[in-house]
GROMACS .gro file of C-alpha atoms in nm:
model
  439
    1UNK     CA    1   0.009  -0.019  -0.001
    2UNK     CA    2   0.276   0.223   0.096
    3UNK     CA    3   0.396   0.235  -0.242
    4UNK     CA    4   0.144   0.293  -0.413
    5UNK     CA    5   0.115   0.624  -0.220
    6UNK     CA    6   0.417   0.693  -0.304
    7UNK     CA    7   0.362   0.599  -0.642
    8UNK     CA    8   0.034   0.835  -0.631
    9UNK     CA    9   0.238   1.073  -0.479
   10UNK     CA   10   0.560   1.108  -0.744
   11UNK     CA   11   0.326   1.139  -0.967
   12UNK     CA   12   0.068   1.424  -0.848
   13UNK     CA   13   0.472   1.591  -0.770
   14UNK     CA   14   0.570   1.548  -1.151
   15UNK     CA   15   0.232   1.609  -1.265
   16UNK     CA   16   0.207   1.996  -1.133
   17UNK     CA   17   0.550   2.096  -1.134
   18UNK     CA   18   0.516   1.980  -1.552
   19UNK     CA   19   0.224   2.241  -1.547
   20UNK     CA   20   0.344   2.503  -1.355
   21UNK     CA   21   0.675   2.478  -1.585
   22UNK     CA   22   0.969   2.403  -1.215
   23UNK     CA   23   1.288   2.235  -1.305
   24UNK     CA   24   1.189   1.834  -1.333
   25UNK     CA   25   1.536   1.726  -1.146
   26UNK     CA   26   1.454   1.921  -0.809
   27UNK     CA   27   1.060   1.748  -0.858
   28UNK     CA   28   1.254   1.348  -0.898
   29UNK     CA   29   1.498   1.519  -0.569
   30UNK     CA   30   1.167   1.455  -0.397
   31UNK     CA   31   1.034   1.126  -0.551
   32UNK     CA   32   1.363   0.952  -0.483
   33UNK     CA   33   1.317   1.183  -0.117
   34UNK     CA   34   0.943   0.973  -0.086
   35UNK     CA   35   1.069   0.624  -0.159
   36UNK     CA   36   1.359   0.634   0.053
   37UNK     CA   37   1.063   0.738   0.323
   38UNK     CA   38   0.932   0.396   0.194
   39UNK     CA   39   1.258   0.233   0.207
   40UNK     CA   40   1.277   0.354   0.544
   41UNK     CA   41   0.970   0.201   0.687
   42UNK     CA   42   1.045  -0.171   0.492
   43UNK     CA   43   1.361  -0.210   0.721
   44UNK     CA   44   1.681  -0.063   0.515
   45UNK     CA   45   1.866   0.127   0.727
   46UNK     CA   46   2.021   0.523   0.558
   47UNK     CA   47   2.336   0.370   0.419
   48UNK     CA   48   2.112   0.097   0.318
   49UNK     CA   49   1.947   0.367   0.077
   50UNK     CA   50   2.223   0.597  -0.067
   51UNK     CA   51   2.356   0.305  -0.178
   52UNK     CA   52   2.083   0.149  -0.354
   53UNK     CA   53   2.048   0.528  -0.500
   54UNK     CA   54   2.419   0.544  -0.554
   55UNK     CA   55   2.428   0.157  -0.733
   56UNK     CA   56   2.148   0.237  -0.969
   57UNK     CA   57   2.267   0.658  -0.996
   58UNK     CA   58   2.627   0.576  -1.132
   59UNK     CA   59   2.446   0.456  -1.431
   60UNK     CA   60   2.366   0.731  -1.536
   61UNK     CA   61   2.744   0.931  -1.511
   62UNK     CA   62   2.867   0.791  -1.832
   63UNK     CA   63   2.576   0.922  -2.077
   64UNK     CA   64   2.578   1.261  -1.801
   65UNK     CA   65   2.996   1.261  -2.007
   66UNK     CA   66   2.863   1.247  -2.396
   67UNK     CA   67   2.512   1.531  -2.265
   68UNK     CA   68   2.835   1.727  -2.172
   69UNK     CA   69   2.963   1.644  -2.514
   70UNK     CA   70   2.651   1.693  -2.696
   71UNK     CA   71   2.657   2.045  -2.537
   72UNK     CA   72   3.001   2.188  -2.640
   73UNK     CA   73   2.957   1.947  -2.979
   74UNK     CA   74   2.610   2.142  -3.021
   75UNK     CA   75   2.786   2.491  -2.930
   76UNK     CA   76   3.034   2.466  -3.124
   77UNK     CA   77   2.828   2.416  -3.427
   78UNK     CA   78   2.646   2.643  -3.434
   79UNK     CA   79   2.899   2.875  -3.330
   80UNK     CA   80   3.126   2.756  -3.687
   81UNK     CA   81   2.789   2.813  -3.865
   82UNK     CA   82   2.733   2.379  -3.894
   83UNK     CA   83   2.397   2.424  -3.826
   84UNK     CA   84   2.310   2.715  -4.010
   85UNK     CA   85   2.439   2.583  -4.352
   86UNK     CA   86   2.252   2.233  -4.243
   87UNK     CA   87   1.931   2.463  -4.233
   88UNK     CA   88   2.031   2.736  -4.545
   89UNK     CA   89   2.093   2.385  -4.746
   90UNK     CA   90   1.795   2.193  -4.691
   91UNK     CA   91   1.531   2.531  -4.752
   92UNK     CA   92   1.729   2.583  -5.052
   93UNK     CA   93   1.694   2.250  -5.148
   94UNK     CA   94   1.278   2.228  -5.055
   95UNK     CA   95   1.018   2.195  -5.320
   96UNK     CA   96   0.757   2.334  -5.180
   97UNK     CA   97   0.493   2.151  -5.302
   98UNK     CA   98   0.640   1.869  -5.079
   99UNK     CA   99   0.706   2.129  -4.785
  100UNK     CA  100   0.527   1.816  -4.488
  101UNK     CA  101   0.799   1.467  -4.643
  102UNK     CA  102   1.105   1.784  -4.646
  103UNK     CA  103   0.971   1.923  -4.335
  104UNK     CA  104   1.017   1.493  -4.191
  105UNK     CA  105   1.334   1.441  -4.389
  106UNK     CA  106   1.537   1.772  -4.271
  107UNK     CA  107   1.487   1.764  -3.883
  108UNK     CA  108   1.574   1.392  -3.902
  109UNK     CA  109   1.857   1.476  -4.102
  110UNK     CA  110   1.966   1.708  -3.821
  111UNK     CA  111   1.826   1.482  -3.572
  112UNK     CA  112   2.043   1.205  -3.655
  113UNK     CA  113   2.367   1.483  -3.737
  114UNK     CA  114   2.330   1.573  -3.370
  115UNK     CA  115   2.181   1.380  -3.157
  116UNK     CA  116   1.933   1.538  -2.931
  117UNK     CA  117   1.552   1.601  -3.028
  118UNK     CA  118   1.547   1.877  -2.868
  119UNK     CA  119   1.814   2.078  -3.048
  120UNK     CA  120   1.663   1.991  -3.337
  121UNK     CA  121   1.304   2.161  -3.283
  122UNK     CA  122   1.489   2.450  -3.123
  123UNK     CA  123   1.753   2.503  -3.439
  124UNK     CA  124   1.558   2.399  -3.802
  125UNK     CA  125   1.233   2.309  -3.629
  126UNK     CA  126   1.155   2.656  -3.588
  127UNK     CA  127   1.256   2.735  -3.869
  128UNK     CA  128   1.032   2.517  -4.041
  129UNK     CA  129   0.740   2.647  -3.860
  130UNK     CA  130   0.788   3.007  -3.971
  131UNK     CA  131   0.716   2.888  -4.350
  132UNK     CA  132   0.420   2.622  -4.244
  133UNK     CA  133   0.268   2.978  -4.082
  134UNK     CA  134   0.338   3.186  -4.327
  135UNK     CA  135   0.235   2.897  -4.620
  136UNK     CA  136  -0.087   2.866  -4.501
  137UNK     CA  137  -0.007   2.496  -4.380
  138UNK     CA  138  -0.264   2.344  -4.092
  139UNK     CA  139   0.089   2.375  -3.769
  140UNK     CA  140  -0.049   2.063  -3.594
  141UNK     CA  141   0.064   1.849  -3.926
  142UNK     CA  142   0.397   2.074  -3.945
  143UNK     CA  143   0.476   2.006  -3.637
  144UNK     CA  144   0.389   1.620  -3.631
  145UNK     CA  145   0.590   1.600  -3.880
  146UNK     CA  146   0.884   1.805  -3.707
  147UNK     CA  147   0.872   1.622  -3.428
  148UNK     CA  148   0.855   1.262  -3.556
  149UNK     CA  149   1.209   1.405  -3.762
  150UNK     CA  150   1.356   1.543  -3.449
  151UNK     CA  151   1.281   1.178  -3.250
  152UNK     CA  152   1.494   1.010  -3.503
  153UNK     CA  153   1.773   1.104  -3.418
  154UNK     CA  154   1.671   1.013  -3.052
  155UNK     CA  155   1.695   0.612  -3.153
  156UNK     CA  156   1.908   0.621  -3.519
  157UNK     CA  157   2.262   0.865  -3.353
  158UNK     CA  158   2.600   0.725  -3.226
  159UNK     CA  159   2.530   1.117  -3.053
  160UNK     CA  160   2.244   1.095  -2.917
  161UNK     CA  161   2.200   1.067  -2.551
  162UNK     CA  162   1.893   0.893  -2.546
  163UNK     CA  163   2.089   0.595  -2.769
  164UNK     CA  164   2.357   0.602  -2.500
  165UNK     CA  165   2.141   0.557  -2.197
  166UNK     CA  166   2.042   0.288  -2.395
  167UNK     CA  167   2.311   0.060  -2.467
  168UNK     CA  168   2.466   0.194  -2.107
  169UNK     CA  169   2.165   0.031  -1.936
  170UNK     CA  170   2.115  -0.364  -2.171
  171UNK     CA  171   2.445  -0.365  -2.132
  172UNK     CA  172   2.545  -0.396  -2.493
  173UNK     CA  173   2.753  -0.251  -2.746
  174UNK     CA  174   2.632   0.071  -2.915
  175UNK     CA  175   2.732   0.060  -3.244
  176UNK     CA  176   2.599  -0.327  -3.316
  177UNK     CA  177   2.295  -0.187  -3.073
  178UNK     CA  178   2.251   0.120  -3.342
  179UNK     CA  179   2.316  -0.188  -3.639
  180UNK     CA  180   2.007  -0.361  -3.462
  181UNK     CA  181   1.751  -0.102  -3.418
  182UNK     CA  182   1.859   0.014  -3.785
  183UNK     CA  183   1.628  -0.283  -3.862
  184UNK     CA  184   1.378  -0.175  -3.717
  185UNK     CA  185   1.397   0.104  -3.865
  186UNK     CA  186   1.397   0.130  -4.205
  187UNK     CA  187   1.034   0.000  -4.292
  188UNK     CA  188   0.863   0.249  -4.065
  189UNK     CA  189   1.080   0.499  -4.167
  190UNK     CA  190   0.979   0.411  -4.495
  191UNK     CA  191   0.611   0.389  -4.430
  192UNK     CA  192   0.618   0.776  -4.272
  193UNK     CA  193   0.793   0.846  -4.585
  194UNK     CA  194   0.493   0.816  -4.810
  195UNK     CA  195   0.274   0.912  -4.581
  196UNK     CA  196   0.355   1.291  -4.531
  197UNK     CA  197   0.431   1.235  -4.917
  198UNK     CA  198   0.051   1.208  -4.987
  199UNK     CA  199   0.022   1.480  -4.711
  200UNK     CA  200   0.285   1.664  -4.911
  201UNK     CA  201   0.011   1.657  -5.213
  202UNK     CA  202  -0.270   1.805  -5.037
  203UNK     CA  203  -0.129   2.085  -4.852
  204UNK     CA  204   0.125   2.223  -5.100
  205UNK     CA  205   0.366   2.550  -4.923
  206UNK     CA  206   0.285   2.845  -5.108
  207UNK     CA  207   0.528   3.038  -5.008
  208UNK     CA  208   0.911   2.993  -4.947
  209UNK     CA  209   1.087   3.090  -4.673
  210UNK     CA  210   1.338   3.326  -4.893
  211UNK     CA  211   1.363   3.591  -4.564
  212UNK     CA  212   1.536   3.319  -4.321
  213UNK     CA  213   1.790   3.174  -4.657
  214UNK     CA  214   1.857   3.604  -4.699
  215UNK     CA  215   1.918   3.603  -4.308
  216UNK     CA  216   2.122   3.375  -4.262
  217UNK     CA  217   2.322   3.421  -4.542
  218UNK     CA  218   2.374   3.760  -4.425
  219UNK     CA  219   2.510   3.648  -4.028
  220UNK     CA  220   2.705   3.366  -4.168
  221UNK     CA  221   2.980   3.241  -4.436
  222UNK     CA  222   2.768   2.919  -4.594
  223UNK     CA  223   3.049   2.699  -4.733
  224UNK     CA  224   3.124   2.386  -4.777
  225UNK     CA  225   3.430   2.426  -4.502
  226UNK     CA  226   3.145   2.531  -4.224
  227UNK     CA  227   3.000   2.123  -4.288
  228UNK     CA  228   3.333   2.013  -4.231
  229UNK     CA  229   3.263   1.891  -3.866
  230UNK     CA  230   2.896   1.669  -3.876
  231UNK     CA  231   3.089   1.563  -4.213
  232UNK     CA  232   3.343   1.431  -4.051
  233UNK     CA  233   3.087   1.327  -3.730
  234UNK     CA  234   2.924   1.125  -3.993
  235UNK     CA  235   3.215   0.969  -4.131
  236UNK     CA  236   3.365   0.886  -3.751
  237UNK     CA  237   3.075   0.716  -3.714
  238UNK     CA  238   3.020   0.505  -4.020
  239UNK     CA  239   3.371   0.402  -3.962
  240UNK     CA  240   3.241   0.284  -3.580
  241UNK     CA  241   3.514   0.496  -3.348
  242UNK     CA  242   3.418   0.526  -3.072
  243UNK     CA  243   3.144   0.821  -3.025
  244UNK     CA  244   3.326   1.057  -2.708
  245UNK     CA  245   3.610   1.031  -2.945
  246UNK     CA  246   3.465   1.156  -3.304
  247UNK     CA  247   3.263   1.401  -3.065
  248UNK     CA  248   3.562   1.503  -2.905
  249UNK     CA  249   3.743   1.527  -3.300
  250UNK     CA  250   3.448   1.723  -3.422
  251UNK     CA  251   3.459   1.969  -3.179
  252UNK     CA  252   3.827   2.037  -3.254
  253UNK     CA  253   3.761   2.040  -3.624
  254UNK     CA  254   3.465   2.246  -3.537
  255UNK     CA  255   3.642   2.529  -3.292
  256UNK     CA  256   3.878   2.568  -3.638
  257UNK     CA  257   3.608   2.658  -3.816
  258UNK     CA  258   3.478   2.904  -3.585
  259UNK     CA  259   3.814   3.118  -3.580
  260UNK     CA  260   3.919   3.090  -3.956
  261UNK     CA  261   3.580   3.049  -4.138
  262UNK     CA  262   3.336   3.282  -3.929
  263UNK     CA  263   3.640   3.445  -3.702
  264UNK     CA  264   3.491   3.397  -3.381
  265UNK     CA  265   3.723   3.551  -3.129
  266UNK     CA  266   3.962   3.258  -2.911
  267UNK     CA  267   3.762   3.378  -2.581
  268UNK     CA  268   3.405   3.443  -2.705
  269UNK     CA  269   3.465   3.053  -2.913
  270UNK     CA  270   3.534   2.920  -2.511
  271UNK     CA  271   3.249   3.145  -2.360
  272UNK     CA  272   3.003   2.919  -2.574
  273UNK     CA  273   3.107   2.629  -2.556
  274UNK     CA  274   3.039   2.648  -2.150
  275UNK     CA  275   2.781   2.843  -2.145
  276UNK     CA  276   2.581   2.821  -2.497
  277UNK     CA  277   2.558   3.013  -2.778
  278UNK     CA  278   2.322   3.290  -2.840
  279UNK     CA  279   2.287   3.527  -3.122
  280UNK     CA  280   2.271   3.965  -3.060
  281UNK     CA  281   1.934   4.060  -2.917
  282UNK     CA  282   1.855   4.279  -3.241
  283UNK     CA  283   1.937   3.963  -3.517
  284UNK     CA  284   1.650   3.834  -3.655
  285UNK     CA  285   1.772   3.459  -3.623
  286UNK     CA  286   1.815   3.482  -3.143
  287UNK     CA  287   1.524   3.294  -3.143
  288UNK     CA  288   1.516   3.032  -3.391
  289UNK     CA  289   1.963   2.977  -3.402
  290UNK     CA  290   2.057   2.976  -3.015
  291UNK     CA  291   2.194   2.669  -2.791
  292UNK     CA  292   2.422   2.447  -2.657
  293UNK     CA  293   2.706   2.464  -2.431
  294UNK     CA  294   2.774   2.283  -2.116
  295UNK     CA  295   2.569   2.367  -1.878
  296UNK     CA  296   2.272   2.345  -2.045
  297UNK     CA  297   2.318   1.986  -2.034
  298UNK     CA  298   2.425   1.958  -1.684
  299UNK     CA  299   2.078   1.964  -1.611
  300UNK     CA  300   1.995   1.745  -1.830
  301UNK     CA  301   2.263   1.461  -1.702
  302UNK     CA  302   2.192   1.594  -1.322
  303UNK     CA  303   1.806   1.418  -1.433
  304UNK     CA  304   1.935   1.113  -1.616
  305UNK     CA  305   2.124   1.098  -1.280
  306UNK     CA  306   1.846   1.066  -1.003
  307UNK     CA  307   1.576   0.915  -1.267
  308UNK     CA  308   1.852   0.660  -1.207
  309UNK     CA  309   1.842   0.646  -0.841
  310UNK     CA  310   1.485   0.598  -0.832
  311UNK     CA  311   1.523   0.327  -1.015
  312UNK     CA  312   1.798   0.163  -0.810
  313UNK     CA  313   1.609   0.239  -0.477
  314UNK     CA  314   1.289   0.097  -0.624
  315UNK     CA  315   1.495  -0.220  -0.725
  316UNK     CA  316   1.637  -0.230  -0.397
  317UNK     CA  317   1.242  -0.312  -0.239
  318UNK     CA  318   1.249  -0.570  -0.489
  319UNK     CA  319   0.933  -0.357  -0.640
  320UNK     CA  320   1.047  -0.455  -0.986
  321UNK     CA  321   1.061  -0.804  -0.944
  322UNK     CA  322   0.707  -0.791  -0.859
  323UNK     CA  323   0.618  -0.612  -1.153
  324UNK     CA  324   0.806  -0.849  -1.362
  325UNK     CA  325   0.541  -1.111  -1.169
  326UNK     CA  326   0.270  -0.950  -1.334
  327UNK     CA  327   0.359  -1.079  -1.639
  328UNK     CA  328   0.390  -1.470  -1.574
  329UNK     CA  329   0.168  -1.569  -1.827
  330UNK     CA  330   0.403  -1.361  -2.099
  331UNK     CA  331   0.605  -1.581  -2.329
  332UNK     CA  332   0.638  -1.466  -2.687
  333UNK     CA  333   0.811  -1.171  -2.808
  334UNK     CA  334   0.529  -1.015  -2.949
  335UNK     CA  335   0.362  -0.991  -2.612
  336UNK     CA  336   0.671  -0.922  -2.472
  337UNK     CA  337   0.696  -0.609  -2.732
  338UNK     CA  338   0.349  -0.510  -2.686
  339UNK     CA  339   0.401  -0.549  -2.240
  340UNK     CA  340   0.729  -0.287  -2.250
  341UNK     CA  341   0.524  -0.067  -2.529
  342UNK     CA  342   0.294  -0.087  -2.194
  343UNK     CA  343   0.478  -0.059  -1.911
  344UNK     CA  344   0.714   0.267  -2.058
  345UNK     CA  345   0.435   0.432  -2.224
  346UNK     CA  346   0.336   0.398  -1.758
  347UNK     CA  347   0.638   0.492  -1.664
  348UNK     CA  348   0.667   0.817  -1.906
  349UNK     CA  349   0.361   0.917  -1.740
  350UNK     CA  350   0.463   0.876  -1.443
  351UNK     CA  351   0.825   1.050  -1.464
  352UNK     CA  352   0.716   1.297  -1.663
  353UNK     CA  353   1.046   1.254  -1.866
  354UNK     CA  354   1.219   1.058  -2.126
  355UNK     CA  355   1.514   0.966  -1.897
  356UNK     CA  356   1.282   0.807  -1.600
  357UNK     CA  357   1.080   0.630  -1.893
  358UNK     CA  358   1.414   0.489  -2.044
  359UNK     CA  359   1.547   0.381  -1.707
  360UNK     CA  360   1.239   0.226  -1.536
  361UNK     CA  361   1.143   0.017  -1.845
  362UNK     CA  362   1.484  -0.098  -1.899
  363UNK     CA  363   1.531  -0.222  -1.482
  364UNK     CA  364   1.111  -0.386  -1.453
  365UNK     CA  365   1.178  -0.577  -1.791
  366UNK     CA  366   1.516  -0.702  -1.866
  367UNK     CA  367   1.415  -0.957  -1.581
  368UNK     CA  368   1.177  -1.094  -1.826
  369UNK     CA  369   1.403  -1.076  -2.130
  370UNK     CA  370   1.692  -1.304  -1.948
  371UNK     CA  371   1.467  -1.530  -1.802
  372UNK     CA  372   1.296  -1.596  -2.187
  373UNK     CA  373   1.686  -1.591  -2.279
  374UNK     CA  374   1.553  -1.285  -2.515
  375UNK     CA  375   1.933  -1.148  -2.599
  376UNK     CA  376   2.005  -0.781  -2.448
  377UNK     CA  377   2.039  -0.600  -2.835
  378UNK     CA  378   1.677  -0.727  -2.844
  379UNK     CA  379   1.568  -0.587  -2.515
  380UNK     CA  380   1.732  -0.313  -2.681
  381UNK     CA  381   1.527  -0.226  -2.958
  382UNK     CA  382   1.248  -0.276  -2.849
  383UNK     CA  383   1.327   0.008  -2.555
  384UNK     CA  384   1.455   0.234  -2.844
  385UNK     CA  385   1.039   0.135  -3.038
  386UNK     CA  386   0.882   0.234  -2.706
  387UNK     CA  387   1.022   0.410  -2.459
  388UNK     CA  388   1.277   0.607  -2.691
  389UNK     CA  389   0.970   0.708  -2.913
  390UNK     CA  390   0.613   0.677  -2.768
  391UNK     CA  391   0.692   0.897  -2.431
  392UNK     CA  392   0.658   1.202  -2.674
  393UNK     CA  393   0.316   1.119  -2.667
  394UNK     CA  394   0.241   1.237  -2.379
  395UNK     CA  395   0.097   1.537  -2.315
  396UNK     CA  396   0.254   1.618  -1.946
  397UNK     CA  397   0.609   1.471  -2.032
  398UNK     CA  398   0.915   1.701  -2.109
  399UNK     CA  399   0.974   1.546  -2.451
  400UNK     CA  400   0.650   1.653  -2.527
  401UNK     CA  401   0.641   2.024  -2.371
  402UNK     CA  402   0.917   2.141  -2.471
  403UNK     CA  403   0.929   2.067  -2.834
  404UNK     CA  404   0.540   2.166  -2.874
  405UNK     CA  405   0.648   2.492  -2.584
  406UNK     CA  406   0.937   2.602  -2.856
  407UNK     CA  407   0.690   2.488  -3.194
  408UNK     CA  408   0.383   2.714  -3.060
  409UNK     CA  409   0.109   2.447  -3.101
  410UNK     CA  410  -0.154   2.239  -2.824
  411UNK     CA  411   0.043   1.903  -2.688
  412UNK     CA  412  -0.239   1.714  -2.829
  413UNK     CA  413  -0.297   1.859  -3.194
  414UNK     CA  414   0.031   1.700  -3.388
  415UNK     CA  415   0.028   1.382  -3.213
  416UNK     CA  416  -0.227   1.225  -3.499
  417UNK     CA  417   0.021   1.333  -3.735
  418UNK     CA  418   0.339   1.260  -3.570
  419UNK     CA  419   0.352   0.949  -3.747
  420UNK     CA  420   0.749   0.860  -3.709
  421UNK     CA  421   0.600   0.844  -3.285
  422UNK     CA  422   0.397   0.550  -3.309
  423UNK     CA  423   0.421   0.335  -3.639
  424UNK     CA  424   0.759   0.168  -3.540
  425UNK     CA  425   0.586   0.079  -3.235
  426UNK     CA  426   0.270  -0.026  -3.453
  427UNK     CA  427   0.458  -0.213  -3.768
  428UNK     CA  428   0.736  -0.411  -3.494
  429UNK     CA  429   0.431  -0.558  -3.301
  430UNK     CA  430   0.289  -0.666  -3.625
  431UNK     CA  431   0.644  -0.817  -3.766
  432UNK     CA  432   0.653  -1.002  -3.486
  433UNK     CA  433   0.308  -1.192  -3.443
  434UNK     CA  434   0.409  -1.244  -3.849
  435UNK     CA  435   0.730  -1.413  -3.800
  436UNK     CA  436   0.527  -1.601  -3.495
  437UNK     CA  437   0.258  -1.732  -3.675
  438UNK     CA  438   0.466  -1.880  -3.948
  439UNK     CA  439   0.718  -2.002  -3.753
   0.00000   0.00000   0.00000
């Protein structure tokens, strides 16, 4: 009974905080305290609880390092003109008749290169939404395509903090895990692309965002050289170079490009790496091209650490074993995948953020996968197709609120058009069912 009360209180705290716009990291600390008190009531002493929290939290530390590198990469790419160039060339290539499809493809490309949905939506996402609103496109339709693309990178990019978190929690190697996930990505991606192509025919863009292109070309020097940090990162990922080393190399090249091409002072550049990138208030792109920095990612890293710590305490009071007892009758891959999806939706609704959904889904489901002798890479793939992309479907989840607030659209209205958030789950479930019937 006490654990049910704990979940209700924690859910109330998180929901109130999300609705009020409070920093969720502090709210998760309150949740950690709530579950620690429950653990004390169940006979564990304070030292045991601290150990359980630390044992869980340290699983997220490697991801915190990735977060800091992502913050540095984003800041350097913005300063060097890499991200503005991707936006510029992407919009240059765009055919207004196929705006919806291009919105999805451009967002997918940028999210793969940046490895962050929030970084994508706050750069190219805003630019694409400005075009949509100026071109008489349904904002919810445009947002659905943009947000779908933004979360493509969360599943598949070696720079993605989500992918690295899944890899760490499931004890799988990153690149083999991404290869496994790619097999469940291709068909849903093609089907989603076809759906957006069909919608593009019915919703052509009336005008093209020439003003944005002009503003970018006046603010930055745009040429092939500024794309080097992104191209290098892509090549290194194909060669399966360790992602941390790849990002460090990309940062170094980006710093050189920023200094030589954009003529950014060294002191200003290193300040940006720490604090993030911002243009002058008078610049028309000030609300479009911004972000990154180590400090911005420390908040996200803290959320991951506390989420893992909560999971550690819950595991210490044997909660996950008891939840697993509910799944005793599940003995097929399709059934297990369906349950994983249900658990991920519950944890995404309870935790209010993508990280805790990934952490708790992994901790709850890994024992069942082990009992059925299903390998860890399948677990990682299933989490990538559930917790990672289903979290934005919860209106009060941070992974929904930040993109929809950034794009200024309804937290519910875009969902019917965000095909990539649920098509991978549906298609892979159907595939597993068919495979089982034919075996």
